[in-house]
Each structure stands twice: as structure tokens, then as C-alpha cells.
CSV table of C-alpha atoms and ligand atoms in Angstrom, one decimal:
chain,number,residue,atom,x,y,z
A,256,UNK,CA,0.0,0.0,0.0
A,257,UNK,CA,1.4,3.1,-0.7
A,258,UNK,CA,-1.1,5.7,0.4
A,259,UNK,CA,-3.3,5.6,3.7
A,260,UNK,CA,-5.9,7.7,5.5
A,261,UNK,CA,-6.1,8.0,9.1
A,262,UNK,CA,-9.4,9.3,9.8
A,263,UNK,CA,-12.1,9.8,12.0
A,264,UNK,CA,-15.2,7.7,12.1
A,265,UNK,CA,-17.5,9.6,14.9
A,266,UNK,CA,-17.5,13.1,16.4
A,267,UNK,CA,-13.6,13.6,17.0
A,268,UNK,CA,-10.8,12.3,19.9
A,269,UNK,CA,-10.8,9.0,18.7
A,270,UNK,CA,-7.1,8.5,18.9
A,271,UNK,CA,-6.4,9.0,15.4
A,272,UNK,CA,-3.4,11.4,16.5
A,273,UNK,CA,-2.1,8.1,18.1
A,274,UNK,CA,-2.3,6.0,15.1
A,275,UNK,CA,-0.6,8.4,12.8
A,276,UNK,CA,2.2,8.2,15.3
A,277,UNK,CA,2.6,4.4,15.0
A,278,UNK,CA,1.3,4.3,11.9
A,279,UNK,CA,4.2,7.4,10.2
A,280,UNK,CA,7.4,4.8,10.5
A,281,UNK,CA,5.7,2.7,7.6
A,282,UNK,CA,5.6,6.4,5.6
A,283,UNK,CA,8.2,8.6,4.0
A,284,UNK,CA,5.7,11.9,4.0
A,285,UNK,CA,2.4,13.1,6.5
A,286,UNK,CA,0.0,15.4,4.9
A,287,UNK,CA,-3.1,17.4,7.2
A,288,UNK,CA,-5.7,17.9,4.6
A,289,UNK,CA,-8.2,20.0,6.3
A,290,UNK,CA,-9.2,21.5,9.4
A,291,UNK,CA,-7.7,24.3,11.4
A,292,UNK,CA,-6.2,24.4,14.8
A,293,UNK,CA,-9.9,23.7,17.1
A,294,UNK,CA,-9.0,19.9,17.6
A,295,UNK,CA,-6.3,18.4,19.6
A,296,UNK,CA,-4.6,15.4,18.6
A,297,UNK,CA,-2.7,13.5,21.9
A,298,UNK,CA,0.7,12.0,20.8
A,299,UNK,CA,2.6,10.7,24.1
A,300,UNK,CA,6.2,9.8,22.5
A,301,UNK,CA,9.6,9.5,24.2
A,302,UNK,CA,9.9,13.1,23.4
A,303,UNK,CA,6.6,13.6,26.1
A,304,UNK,CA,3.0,14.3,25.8
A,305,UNK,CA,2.1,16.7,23.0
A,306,UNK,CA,-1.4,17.9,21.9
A,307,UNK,CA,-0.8,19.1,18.2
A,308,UNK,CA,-3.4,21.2,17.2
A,309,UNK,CA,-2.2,21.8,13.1
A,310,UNK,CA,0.9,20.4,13.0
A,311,UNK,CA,1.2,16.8,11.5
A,312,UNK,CA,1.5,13.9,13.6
A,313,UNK,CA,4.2,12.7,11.7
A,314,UNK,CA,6.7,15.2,13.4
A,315,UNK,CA,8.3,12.9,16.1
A,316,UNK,CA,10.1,10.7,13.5
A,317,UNK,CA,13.1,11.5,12.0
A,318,UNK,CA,13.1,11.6,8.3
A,319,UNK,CA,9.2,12.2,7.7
A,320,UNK,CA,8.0,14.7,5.4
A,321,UNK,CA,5.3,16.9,6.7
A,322,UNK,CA,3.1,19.0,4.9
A,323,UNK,CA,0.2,21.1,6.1
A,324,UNK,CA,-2.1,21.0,2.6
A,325,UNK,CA,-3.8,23.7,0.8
A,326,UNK,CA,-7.2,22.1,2.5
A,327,UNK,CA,-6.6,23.6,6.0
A,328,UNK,CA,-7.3,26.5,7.9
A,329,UNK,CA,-3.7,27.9,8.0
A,330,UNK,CA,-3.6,30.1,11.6
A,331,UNK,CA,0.0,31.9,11.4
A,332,UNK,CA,-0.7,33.0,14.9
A,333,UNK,CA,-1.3,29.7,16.2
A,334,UNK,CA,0.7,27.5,14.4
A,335,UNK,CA,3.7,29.8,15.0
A,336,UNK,CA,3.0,29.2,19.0
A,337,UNK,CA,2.7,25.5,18.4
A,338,UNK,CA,5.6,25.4,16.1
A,339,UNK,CA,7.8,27.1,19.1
A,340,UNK,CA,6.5,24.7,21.7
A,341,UNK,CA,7.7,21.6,19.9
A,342,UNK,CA,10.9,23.1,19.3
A,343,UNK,CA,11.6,24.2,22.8
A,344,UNK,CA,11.2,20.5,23.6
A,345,UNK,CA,13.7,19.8,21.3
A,346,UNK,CA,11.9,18.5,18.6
A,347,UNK,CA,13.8,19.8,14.9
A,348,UNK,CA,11.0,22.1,12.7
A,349,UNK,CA,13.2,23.1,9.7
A,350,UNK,CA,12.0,23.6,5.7
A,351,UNK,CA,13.0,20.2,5.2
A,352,UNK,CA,10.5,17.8,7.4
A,353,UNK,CA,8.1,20.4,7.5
A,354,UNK,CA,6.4,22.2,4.4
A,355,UNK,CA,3.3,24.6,4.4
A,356,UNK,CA,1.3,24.6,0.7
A,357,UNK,CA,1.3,27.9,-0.6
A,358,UNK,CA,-2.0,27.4,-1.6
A,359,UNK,CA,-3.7,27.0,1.7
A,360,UNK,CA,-5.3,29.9,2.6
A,361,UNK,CA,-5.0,32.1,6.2
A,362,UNK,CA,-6.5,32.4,9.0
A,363,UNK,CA,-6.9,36.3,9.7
A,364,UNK,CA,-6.9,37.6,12.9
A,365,UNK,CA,-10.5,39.1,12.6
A,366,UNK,CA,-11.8,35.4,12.3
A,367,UNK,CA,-11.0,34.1,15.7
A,368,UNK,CA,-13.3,37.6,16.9
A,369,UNK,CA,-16.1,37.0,14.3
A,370,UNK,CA,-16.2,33.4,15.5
A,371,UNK,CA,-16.8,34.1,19.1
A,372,UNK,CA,-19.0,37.5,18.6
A,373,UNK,CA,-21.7,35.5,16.5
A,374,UNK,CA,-21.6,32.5,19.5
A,375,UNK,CA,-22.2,35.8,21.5
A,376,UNK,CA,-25.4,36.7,19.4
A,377,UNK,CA,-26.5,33.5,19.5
A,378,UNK,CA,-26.7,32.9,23.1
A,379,UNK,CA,-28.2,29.7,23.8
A,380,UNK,CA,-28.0,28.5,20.3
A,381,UNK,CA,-24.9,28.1,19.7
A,382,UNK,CA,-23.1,25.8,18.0
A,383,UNK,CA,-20.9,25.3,20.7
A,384,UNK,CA,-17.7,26.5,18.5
A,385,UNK,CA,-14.2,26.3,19.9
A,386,UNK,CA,-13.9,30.1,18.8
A,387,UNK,CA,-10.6,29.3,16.9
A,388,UNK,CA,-12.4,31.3,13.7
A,389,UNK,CA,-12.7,27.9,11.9
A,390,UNK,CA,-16.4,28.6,10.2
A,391,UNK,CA,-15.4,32.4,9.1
A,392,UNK,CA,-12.2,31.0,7.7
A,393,UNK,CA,-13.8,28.6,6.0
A,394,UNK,CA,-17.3,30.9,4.6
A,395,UNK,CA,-14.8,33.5,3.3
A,396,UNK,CA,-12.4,31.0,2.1
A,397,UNK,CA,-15.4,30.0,-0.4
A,398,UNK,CA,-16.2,33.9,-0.6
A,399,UNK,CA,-12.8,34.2,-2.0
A,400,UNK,CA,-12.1,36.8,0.8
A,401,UNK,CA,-8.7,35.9,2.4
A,402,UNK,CA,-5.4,35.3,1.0
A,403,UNK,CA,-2.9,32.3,-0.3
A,404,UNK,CA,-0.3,31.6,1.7
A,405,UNK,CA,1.8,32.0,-1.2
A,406,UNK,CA,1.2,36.0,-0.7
A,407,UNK,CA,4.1,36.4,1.5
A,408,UNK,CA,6.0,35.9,-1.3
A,409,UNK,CA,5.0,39.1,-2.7
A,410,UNK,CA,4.7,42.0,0.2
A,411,UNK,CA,3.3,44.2,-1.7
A,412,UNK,CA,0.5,42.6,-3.0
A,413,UNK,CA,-0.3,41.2,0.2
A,414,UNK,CA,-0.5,44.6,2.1
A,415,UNK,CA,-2.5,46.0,-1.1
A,416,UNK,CA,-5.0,42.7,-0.5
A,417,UNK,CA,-5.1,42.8,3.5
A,418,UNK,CA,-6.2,46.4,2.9
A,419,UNK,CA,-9.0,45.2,0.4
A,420,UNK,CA,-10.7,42.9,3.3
A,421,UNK,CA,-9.8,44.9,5.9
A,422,UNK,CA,-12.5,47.6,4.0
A,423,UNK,CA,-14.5,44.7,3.8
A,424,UNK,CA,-14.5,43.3,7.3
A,425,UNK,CA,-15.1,46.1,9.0
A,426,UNK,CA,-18.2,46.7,8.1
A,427,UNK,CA,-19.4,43.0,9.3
A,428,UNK,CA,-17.4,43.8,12.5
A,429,UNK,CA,-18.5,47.6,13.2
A,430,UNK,CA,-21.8,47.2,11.8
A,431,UNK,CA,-23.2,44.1,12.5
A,432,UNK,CA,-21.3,43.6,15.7
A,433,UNK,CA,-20.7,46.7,16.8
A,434,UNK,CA,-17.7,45.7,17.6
A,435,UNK,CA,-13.8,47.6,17.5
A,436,UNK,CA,-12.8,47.6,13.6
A,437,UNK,CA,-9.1,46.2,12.7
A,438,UNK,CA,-6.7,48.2,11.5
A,439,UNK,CA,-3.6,48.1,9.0
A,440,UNK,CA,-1.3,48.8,12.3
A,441,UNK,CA,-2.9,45.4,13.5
A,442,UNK,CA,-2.2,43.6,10.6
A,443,UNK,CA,1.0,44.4,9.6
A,444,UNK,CA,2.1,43.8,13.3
A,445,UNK,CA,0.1,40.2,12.8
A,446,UNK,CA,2.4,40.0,9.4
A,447,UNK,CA,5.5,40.4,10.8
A,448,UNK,CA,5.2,38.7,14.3
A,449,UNK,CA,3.6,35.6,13.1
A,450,UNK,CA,3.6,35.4,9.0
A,451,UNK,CA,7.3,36.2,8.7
A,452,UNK,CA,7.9,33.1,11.0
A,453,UNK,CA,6.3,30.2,9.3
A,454,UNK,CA,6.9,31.8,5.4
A,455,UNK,CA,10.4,29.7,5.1
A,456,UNK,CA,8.6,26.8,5.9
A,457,UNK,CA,5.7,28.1,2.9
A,458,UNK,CA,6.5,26.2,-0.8
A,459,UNK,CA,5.0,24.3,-3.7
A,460,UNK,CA,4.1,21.4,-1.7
A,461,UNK,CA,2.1,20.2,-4.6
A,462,UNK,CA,5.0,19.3,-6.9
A,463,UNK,CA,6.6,18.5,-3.8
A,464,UNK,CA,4.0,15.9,-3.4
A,465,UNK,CA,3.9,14.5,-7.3
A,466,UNK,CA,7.6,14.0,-7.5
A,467,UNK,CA,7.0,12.0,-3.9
A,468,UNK,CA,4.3,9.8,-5.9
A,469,UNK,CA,6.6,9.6,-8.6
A,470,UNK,CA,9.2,8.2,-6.9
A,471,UNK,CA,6.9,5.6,-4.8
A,472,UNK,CA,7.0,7.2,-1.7
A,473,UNK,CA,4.7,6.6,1.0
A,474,UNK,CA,2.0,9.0,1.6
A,475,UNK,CA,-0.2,9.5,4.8
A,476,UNK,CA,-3.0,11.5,5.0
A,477,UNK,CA,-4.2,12.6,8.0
A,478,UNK,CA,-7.6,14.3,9.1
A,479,UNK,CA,-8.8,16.4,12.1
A,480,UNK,CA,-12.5,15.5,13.4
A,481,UNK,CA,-14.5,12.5,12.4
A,482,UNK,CA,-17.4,11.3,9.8
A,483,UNK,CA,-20.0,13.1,12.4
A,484,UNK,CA,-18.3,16.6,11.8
A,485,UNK,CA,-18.0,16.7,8.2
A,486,UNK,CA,-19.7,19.3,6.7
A,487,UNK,CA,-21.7,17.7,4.1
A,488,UNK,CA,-22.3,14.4,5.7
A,489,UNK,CA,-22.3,15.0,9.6
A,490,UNK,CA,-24.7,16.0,12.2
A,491,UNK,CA,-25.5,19.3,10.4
A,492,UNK,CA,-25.2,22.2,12.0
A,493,UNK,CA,-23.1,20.7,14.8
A,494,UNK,CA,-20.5,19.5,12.5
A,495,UNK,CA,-17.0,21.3,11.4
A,496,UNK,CA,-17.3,24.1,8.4
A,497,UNK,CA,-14.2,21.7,6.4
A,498,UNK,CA,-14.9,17.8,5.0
A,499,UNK,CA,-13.5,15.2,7.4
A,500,UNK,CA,-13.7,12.7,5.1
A,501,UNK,CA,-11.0,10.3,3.4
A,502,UNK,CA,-12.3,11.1,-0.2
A,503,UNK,CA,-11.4,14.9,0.6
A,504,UNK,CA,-7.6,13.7,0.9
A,505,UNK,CA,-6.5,14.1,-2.4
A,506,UNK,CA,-8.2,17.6,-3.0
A,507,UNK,CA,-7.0,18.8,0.6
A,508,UNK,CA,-3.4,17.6,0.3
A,509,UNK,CA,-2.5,18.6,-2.9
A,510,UNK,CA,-2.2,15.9,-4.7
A,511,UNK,CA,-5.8,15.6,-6.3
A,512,UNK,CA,-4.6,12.7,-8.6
A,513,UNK,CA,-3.9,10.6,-5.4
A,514,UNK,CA,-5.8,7.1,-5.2
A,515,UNK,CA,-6.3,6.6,-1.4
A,516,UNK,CA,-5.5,2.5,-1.2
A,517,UNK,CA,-5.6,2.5,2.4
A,518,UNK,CA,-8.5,4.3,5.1
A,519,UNK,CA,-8.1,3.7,8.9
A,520,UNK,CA,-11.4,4.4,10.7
A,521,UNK,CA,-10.5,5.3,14.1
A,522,UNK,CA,-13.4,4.2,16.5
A,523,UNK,CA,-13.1,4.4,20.4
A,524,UNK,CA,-14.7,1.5,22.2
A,525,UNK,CA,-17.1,3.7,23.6
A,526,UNK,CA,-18.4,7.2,22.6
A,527,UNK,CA,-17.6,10.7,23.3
A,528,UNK,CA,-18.5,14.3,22.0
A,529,UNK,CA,-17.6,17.8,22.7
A,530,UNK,CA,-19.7,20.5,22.1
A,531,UNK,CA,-23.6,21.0,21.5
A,532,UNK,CA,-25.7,18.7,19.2
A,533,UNK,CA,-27.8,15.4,19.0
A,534,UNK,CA,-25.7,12.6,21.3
A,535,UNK,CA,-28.2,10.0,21.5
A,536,UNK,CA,-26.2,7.3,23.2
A,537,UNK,CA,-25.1,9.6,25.9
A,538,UNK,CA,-25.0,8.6,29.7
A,539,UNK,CA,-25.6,11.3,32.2
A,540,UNK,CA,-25.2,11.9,36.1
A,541,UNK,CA,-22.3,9.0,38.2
A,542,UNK,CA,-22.6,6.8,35.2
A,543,UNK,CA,-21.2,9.6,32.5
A,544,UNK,CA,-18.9,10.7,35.2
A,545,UNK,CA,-17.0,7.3,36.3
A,546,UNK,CA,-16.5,7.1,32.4
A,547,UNK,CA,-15.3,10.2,31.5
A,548,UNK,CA,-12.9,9.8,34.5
A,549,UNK,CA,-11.5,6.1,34.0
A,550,UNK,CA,-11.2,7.6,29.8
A,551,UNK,CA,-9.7,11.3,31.0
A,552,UNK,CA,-12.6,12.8,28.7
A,553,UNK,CA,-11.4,16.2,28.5
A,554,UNK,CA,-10.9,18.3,25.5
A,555,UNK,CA,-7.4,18.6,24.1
A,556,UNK,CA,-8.1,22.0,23.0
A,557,UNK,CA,-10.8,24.1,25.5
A,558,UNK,CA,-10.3,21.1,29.0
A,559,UNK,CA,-14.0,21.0,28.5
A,560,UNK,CA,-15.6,17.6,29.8
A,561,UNK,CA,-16.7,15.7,26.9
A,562,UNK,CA,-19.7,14.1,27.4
A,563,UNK,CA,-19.5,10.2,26.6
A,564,UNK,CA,-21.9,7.3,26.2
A,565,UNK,CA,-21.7,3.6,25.2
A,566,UNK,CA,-20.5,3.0,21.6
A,567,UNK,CA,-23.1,3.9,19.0
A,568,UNK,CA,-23.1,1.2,16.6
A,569,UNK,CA,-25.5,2.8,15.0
A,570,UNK,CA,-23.7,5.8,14.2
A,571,UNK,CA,-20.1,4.3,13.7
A,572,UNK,CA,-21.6,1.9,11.3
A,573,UNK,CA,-22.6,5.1,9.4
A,574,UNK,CA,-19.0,6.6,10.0
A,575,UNK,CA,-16.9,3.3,8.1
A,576,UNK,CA,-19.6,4.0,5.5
A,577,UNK,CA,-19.1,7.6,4.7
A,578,UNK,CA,-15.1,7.4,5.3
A,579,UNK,CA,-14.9,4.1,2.9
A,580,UNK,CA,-13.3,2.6,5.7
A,581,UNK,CA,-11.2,-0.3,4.5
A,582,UNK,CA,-10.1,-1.1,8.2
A,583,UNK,CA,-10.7,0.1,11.9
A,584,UNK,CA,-8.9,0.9,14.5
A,585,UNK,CA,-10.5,0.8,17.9
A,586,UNK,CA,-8.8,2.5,20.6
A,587,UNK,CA,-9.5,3.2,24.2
A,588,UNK,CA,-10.4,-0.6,24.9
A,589,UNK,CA,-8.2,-0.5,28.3
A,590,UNK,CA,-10.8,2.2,29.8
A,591,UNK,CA,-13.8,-0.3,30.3
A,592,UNK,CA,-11.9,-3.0,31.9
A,593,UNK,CA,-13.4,-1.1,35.0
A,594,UNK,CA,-17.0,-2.3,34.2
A,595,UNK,CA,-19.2,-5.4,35.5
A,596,UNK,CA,-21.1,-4.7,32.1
A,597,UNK,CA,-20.3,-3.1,29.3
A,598,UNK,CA,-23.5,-0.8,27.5
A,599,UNK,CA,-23.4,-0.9,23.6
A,600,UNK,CA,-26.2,1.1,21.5
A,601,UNK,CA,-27.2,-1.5,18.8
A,602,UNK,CA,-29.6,0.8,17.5
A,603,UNK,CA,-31.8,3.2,17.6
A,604,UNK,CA,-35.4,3.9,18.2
A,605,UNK,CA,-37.5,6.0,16.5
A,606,UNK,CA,-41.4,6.7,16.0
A,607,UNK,CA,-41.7,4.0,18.1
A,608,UNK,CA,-39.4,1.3,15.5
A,609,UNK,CA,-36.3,0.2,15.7
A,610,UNK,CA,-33.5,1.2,13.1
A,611,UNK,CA,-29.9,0.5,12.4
A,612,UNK,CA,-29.8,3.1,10.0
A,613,UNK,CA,-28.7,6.7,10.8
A,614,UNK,CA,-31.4,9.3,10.5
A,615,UNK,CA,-31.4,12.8,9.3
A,616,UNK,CA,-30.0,15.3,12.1
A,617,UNK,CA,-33.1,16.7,12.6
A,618,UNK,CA,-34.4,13.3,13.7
A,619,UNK,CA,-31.5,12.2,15.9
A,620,UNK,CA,-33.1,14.9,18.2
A,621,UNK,CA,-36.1,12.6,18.9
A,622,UNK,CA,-33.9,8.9,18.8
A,623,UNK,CA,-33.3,7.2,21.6
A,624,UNK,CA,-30.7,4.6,22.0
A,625,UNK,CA,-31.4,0.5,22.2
A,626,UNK,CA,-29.3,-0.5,24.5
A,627,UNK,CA,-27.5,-4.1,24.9
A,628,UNK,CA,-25.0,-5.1,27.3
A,629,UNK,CA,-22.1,-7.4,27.2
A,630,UNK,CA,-20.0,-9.3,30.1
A,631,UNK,CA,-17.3,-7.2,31.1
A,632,UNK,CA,-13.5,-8.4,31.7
A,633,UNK,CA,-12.5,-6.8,34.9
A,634,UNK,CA,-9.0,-7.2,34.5
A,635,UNK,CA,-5.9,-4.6,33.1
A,636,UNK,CA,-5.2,-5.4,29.6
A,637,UNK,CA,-3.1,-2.5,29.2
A,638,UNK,CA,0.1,-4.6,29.0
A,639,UNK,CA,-1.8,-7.2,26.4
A,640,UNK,CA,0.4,-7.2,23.1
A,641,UNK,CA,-1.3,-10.1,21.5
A,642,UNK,CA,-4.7,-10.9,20.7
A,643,UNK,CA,-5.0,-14.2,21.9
A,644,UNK,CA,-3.5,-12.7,25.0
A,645,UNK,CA,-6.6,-10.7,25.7
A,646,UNK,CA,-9.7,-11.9,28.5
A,647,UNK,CA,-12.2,-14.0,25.9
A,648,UNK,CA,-15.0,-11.3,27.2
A,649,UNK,CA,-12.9,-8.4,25.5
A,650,UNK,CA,-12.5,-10.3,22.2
A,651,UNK,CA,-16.4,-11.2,22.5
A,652,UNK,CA,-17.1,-7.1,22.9
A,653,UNK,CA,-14.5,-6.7,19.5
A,654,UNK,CA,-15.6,-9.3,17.4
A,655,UNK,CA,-19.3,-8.3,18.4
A,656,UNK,CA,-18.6,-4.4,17.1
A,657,UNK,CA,-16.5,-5.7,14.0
A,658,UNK,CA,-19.7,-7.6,13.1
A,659,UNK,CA,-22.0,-5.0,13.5
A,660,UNK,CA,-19.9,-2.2,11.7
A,661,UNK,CA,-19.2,-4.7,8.6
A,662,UNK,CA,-15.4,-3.6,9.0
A,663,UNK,CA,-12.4,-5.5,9.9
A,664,UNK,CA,-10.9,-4.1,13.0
A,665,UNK,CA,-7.4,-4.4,12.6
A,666,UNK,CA,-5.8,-2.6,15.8
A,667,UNK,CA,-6.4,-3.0,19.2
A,668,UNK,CA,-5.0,0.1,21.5
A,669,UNK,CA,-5.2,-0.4,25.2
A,670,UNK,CA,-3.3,2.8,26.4
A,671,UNK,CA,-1.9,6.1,25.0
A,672,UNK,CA,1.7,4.9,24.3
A,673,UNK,CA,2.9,4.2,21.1
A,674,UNK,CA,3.4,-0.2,22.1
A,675,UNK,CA,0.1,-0.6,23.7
A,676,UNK,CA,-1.1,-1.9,20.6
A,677,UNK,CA,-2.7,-5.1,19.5
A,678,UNK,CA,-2.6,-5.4,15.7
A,679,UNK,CA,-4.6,-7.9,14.2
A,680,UNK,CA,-3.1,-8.6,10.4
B,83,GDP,P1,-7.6,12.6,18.2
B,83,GDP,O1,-7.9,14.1,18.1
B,83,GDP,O2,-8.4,11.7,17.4
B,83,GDP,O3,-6.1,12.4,18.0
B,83,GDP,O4,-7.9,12.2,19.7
B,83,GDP,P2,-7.4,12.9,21.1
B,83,GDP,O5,-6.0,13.1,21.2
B,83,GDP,O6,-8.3,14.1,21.4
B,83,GDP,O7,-8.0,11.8,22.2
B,83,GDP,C1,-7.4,10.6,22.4
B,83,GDP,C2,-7.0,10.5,23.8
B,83,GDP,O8,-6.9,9.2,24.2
B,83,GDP,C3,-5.6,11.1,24.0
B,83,GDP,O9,-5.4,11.6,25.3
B,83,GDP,C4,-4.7,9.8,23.8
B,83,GDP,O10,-3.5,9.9,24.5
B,83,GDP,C5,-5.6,8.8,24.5
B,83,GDP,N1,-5.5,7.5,23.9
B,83,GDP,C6,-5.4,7.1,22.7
B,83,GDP,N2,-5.5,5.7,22.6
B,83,GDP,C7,-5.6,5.3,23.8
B,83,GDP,C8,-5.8,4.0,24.4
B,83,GDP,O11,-5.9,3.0,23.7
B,83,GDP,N3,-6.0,3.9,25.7
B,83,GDP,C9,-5.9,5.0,26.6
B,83,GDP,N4,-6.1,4.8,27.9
B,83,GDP,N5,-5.8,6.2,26.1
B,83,GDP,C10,-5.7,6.4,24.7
């Protein structure tokens, strides 16, 4: 295989910053196709704990190529802060294991402001948005109202363009907002504090990219979010403003003639999901709580407690559908080695019937969750390399989901570290 995805198959956290980590020593380059910096992704490495927020998760191995694609939401400000971070812990950032396309578009400061004033206005129905500016990015990427990377190449221009949307922007920010309009001062202090820093690292990652193909190297793709968040298929209007989905790789990365032979679904063994929106296997009062506690359920971004439930098979079974999943990864299983029985949603009611298939958002507001339970294993698996190794009651509660979901699952992760993996191929 000489391409792969690593993607999300429910609402986000699922580990898959964990799998590209393992997965990156079997690639020669790591590409993030979309998204912006709002999710975390947990990588706990000999180098220590990290929670990357845009950079790839290929960063921790010595001779990996990574690129941040012309798909994302490219936040100079923020990825400049997380770039320094890594470095101070002595992890190498130079031109030549990290590249930045020139075609992905920025991130302007006004974004991160617009994001959190229109949360603001809409009080109690929110979105529940990580205020990181990820849906203005994203309308006026579409709007054509921001600017290339590649801009910084040509200072002029740029300033000449800035100025352009800066006319433009105030007017949404002074009259719709009443709020404080930018100013060229602001920007060309945002220019040179953060966009001068990350511009040697900006290049033609897309012939970058080809001549890798050419040459049979090994590409990874790697997405932010899951199936649940993507903007065209997900739990609309709680999803992400970017597609989450494997078939966006190619477009996202640069490399639109890419042939994706490989997707990784990353599913936890139980559920979990930040933010507002339909949840409809979630637990609630000591039940939720031991849960989120024995899991650590806390974002990686805001430390806000996710709120969990029992896996949805309902829902993931959706999520291997919409990311072509070709195999799964299910992580987390060491967390419900704490339970008697272990609760799985098999389906879903709704008008009164039972269904396997997911519904349109709107009705996921009125589903409730059918809900089955399995023996649990009581025991610490968290040292368990092998499969056969494993209590018979946690290969029941695998082999049980694999069959449900209609996809192999081909990893086993029972902790954080980069060994506590069972692979199953
Ligand atoms: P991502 O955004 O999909 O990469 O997921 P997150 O990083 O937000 O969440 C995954 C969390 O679970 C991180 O804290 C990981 O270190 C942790 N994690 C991943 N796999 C396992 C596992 O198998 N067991 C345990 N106990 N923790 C895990």
C-alpha cells in the first residue's frame, strides 16, 4: 500500500493522533488535509506528551515529510505558537521535514473575533464552537475573501490585499457587531510577528508531493475531526465548516490525482463528543462521570468535559460508511476494563421502531438509544500485546462491534503509548 488515511469515524478524539504516530514509521511523507487548529490530537512519545493542534502527527520521526495541505485553515498565529512549543522540547522544525502549501489559505486575525462575537449573538443557540475562527475562515475562504499563503512571497500585493478585506471586514465587525474595527497597524504587526515566522517553511508542496508519488514514496493523510463533523455528511449544524472525510484527501493535500488504497477508521470502544448537538447514546449523572474519568474525557483544546456514552453502533456503522473505511482501528479498549457490564447502542429507536440506520440530524433529536450489554472483563489489559492474549470477554465485545460495523478491525489500542497496541493482520 502506498497511500493511507487516518481518519475519523464519529464526532472527534478518537485516537487518530495516536495511530498516525505508530502508523508514520511505515511512511516517507504526513499530509493534514483540512481542518484548522480547534481539535487536539494526543501523541505521548519519548519526546513527552504533545497535543498538536495543526501540525502533522508525523513530526516525532526522524526523516518524515510533513506538509500542512492547501485544505486547511492555515492560523500563522497559532501555528507559529505551536511550532515554538515543539521546538523548545527539542523536537527539529526546519524547511525540510516540515512544508506549508502555498496554496492553503490564512487564517486572519478578525476570524478568531467574528467566531466568538456571532456564539455571543446567539446565546443559547450556539453551535458550541471552539472560537478558533474555523467557520469564518472557511465561509470566506469560499467567498474568496482571504489570501494564499503564497502571498508572503510578494509583500506588496499582500498589504495592497489585506487592505481590500480589511474595507471589507469592518463593516461586518463595526456594523453588525458593533464591535472595535481592525486596522492596518494590526495587521501588519500580525504579518511580521507571526507570518514572517512560518513563510520559510511556505512552498509548492504540490510538486513536492507528485515528485513523492513519482518516486513511490509513501503517503499518509491525516484528518482532524470525524465522519460526524463533516460538513456535508455530519450531524449538520453541529459538524465542522471543512470535509473530514478520506475522499477529501486528495483535493486537501495537494495531490488531487492521489488514489487513497488505504483508510483507517479510528473508532473508540465507547463514545464521546464535545460540544452541542444530538448525542443520543449519551450517559448522564455517576454513570457519565466514572466514564469520562476512567477515559480522562477532557478536550485537548478548551479542557472542556466531553460528554461520553456507550459505543453507537449505530452511528459508527454510518461513520466506516461515509469514510470508505477499509479497516478500523478501535482505541481506548483499556478504559472499560473497569465495568461489570459493558452498555453498547445496537440501534436506535425512533417513531416508536427500531432502526440501524442513521437518521437525518433533525431526527436524531427525537432517537433514543437500544441499549445491549455485554460481560465485562475486569482485569488490566493494558500490557496485552497479543490478541490471543486478551480476557475472551474483551474479544467477544471486539468481534461483536467488527460484526456489526461490517469492517475489519485491525488494531487493538489499550493505552496512549505508542506499544500498547494489538494489531490484528
Ligand atoms: P484525536 O484528536 O483523534 O487524535 O484524539 P485525542 O487526542 O483528542 O484523544 C485521544 C486521547 O486518548 C488522548 O489523550 C490519547 O493519548 C488517548 N488514547 C489514545 N489511545 C488510547 C488507548 O488505547 N488507551 C488509553 N487509555 N488512552 C488512549
Amino acid at each position: 500500500m502506498s497511500n493511507c488515511a487516518i481518519v475519523g469515524i464519529n464526532w472527534g478524539d478518537e485516537g487518530k493522533g495516536r495511530m498516525v504516530d505508530l502508523l508514520t514509521e511505515n511512511y516517507d511523507v504526513v499530509v493534514r488535509y483540512q481542518g484548522g487548529g480547534n481539535a487536539g490530537h494526543t501523541v505521548i512519545n519519548k519526546f513527552g506528551k504533545f497535543a498538536l493542534h495543526l501540525l502533522p502527527s508525523g513530526i516525532f520521526r526522524a526523516g518524515v515529510v510533513n506538509i500542512l495541505g492547501n485544505g486547511v485553515a492555515l492560523d500563522p498565529e497559532n501555528l507559529w505558537i505551536e511550532m515554538r512549543d515543539v521546538m523548545d522540547k527539542g523536537i527539529s522544525l526546519t524547511p525540510d521535514n516540515l512544508k506549508i502549501s502555498d496554496r492553503a489559505s490564512l487564517l486572519l486575525p478578525w476570524h478568531r473575533d467574528l467566531d466568538a462575537l456571532e456564539e455571543a449573538r446567539l446565546e443559547d443557540k450556539k453551535y458550541g464552537s471552539t472560537k478558533q475562527g474555523i467557520a469564518p475562515f472557511y465561509s470566506d475562504k469560499y467567498q474568496k475573501k482571504t489570501v494564499l499563503a503564497g502571498e508572503l512571497f510578494y509583500p506588496e500585493k499582500l498589504r495592497a490585499h489585506l487592505a481590500d478585506l480589511l474595507e471589507w471586514k469592518n463593516l461586518t465587525l463595526t456594523k453588525v457587531y458593533g464591535a472595535e474595527p481592525y486596522t492596518m497597524e494590526k495587521l501588519d504587526a500580525w504579518i511580521s510577528d507571526f507570518c514572517e515566522k512560518i513563510k520559510p517553511y511556505v512552498c509548492d508542496t504540490g510538486s513536492f508531493l507528485k515528485e513523492a508519488q513519482k518516486s513511490g514514496k509513501k503517503i499518509l493523510f491525516e484528518a482532524q475531526l470525524g465522519a460526524l463533523r463533516d460538513l456535508d455528511y455530519g450531524i449538520c449544524p453541529y459538524t465542522t465548516s471543512s470535509n473530514t472525510t478520506a475522499t477529501y484527501a486528495p483535493i486537501g493535500s495537494g495531490l488531487p490525482s492521489a488514489k487513497v488504497d488505504d483508510i483507517v477508521g479510528v473508532v473508540k470502544a465507547y463514545s464521546t463528543c464535545v460540544g452541542e448537538g444530538p448525542f443520543v447514546c449519551e450517559m448522564f449523572g455517576d454513570e457519565a462521570e466514572e466514564l469520562r474519568k476512567a477515559g480522562f474525557e477532557y478536550g485537548a483544546k478548551t479542557g472542556r468535559p466531553r460528554r461520553v456514552g456507550p459505543i453507537d453502533i449505530v452511528a459508527t456503522h454510518y461513520g466506516v460508511e461515509v469514510q470508505a473505511a477499509t479497516e478500523v482501528a478501535l482505541t481506548k479498549l483499556d478504559v472499560l476494563s473497569y465495568m461489570d457490564k459493558i452498555p453498547v447502542c445496537t440501534k436506535y429507536i425512533l417513531d416508536g421502531k427500531e432502526t440501524d440506520r442513521f437518521p437525518f440530524p433533525l431526527a436524531l433529536e427525537i432517537a433514543s438509544p437500544k441499549i445491549e450489554y455485554f460481560e465485562g472483563w475486569k482485569c488490566d489489559i493494558s500490557g496485552v500485546r497479543k490478541w490471543e492474549d486478551l480476557p475472551h470477554e474483551a474479544q467477544e465485545y471486539v468481534t461483536f462491534i467488527e460484526k456489526q460495523i461490517d469492517c475489519p478491525i485491525t488494531y487493538v489500542s489499550v493505552g496512549p503509548e505508542r506499544k500498547s497496541i494489538i494489531i490484528r493482520k
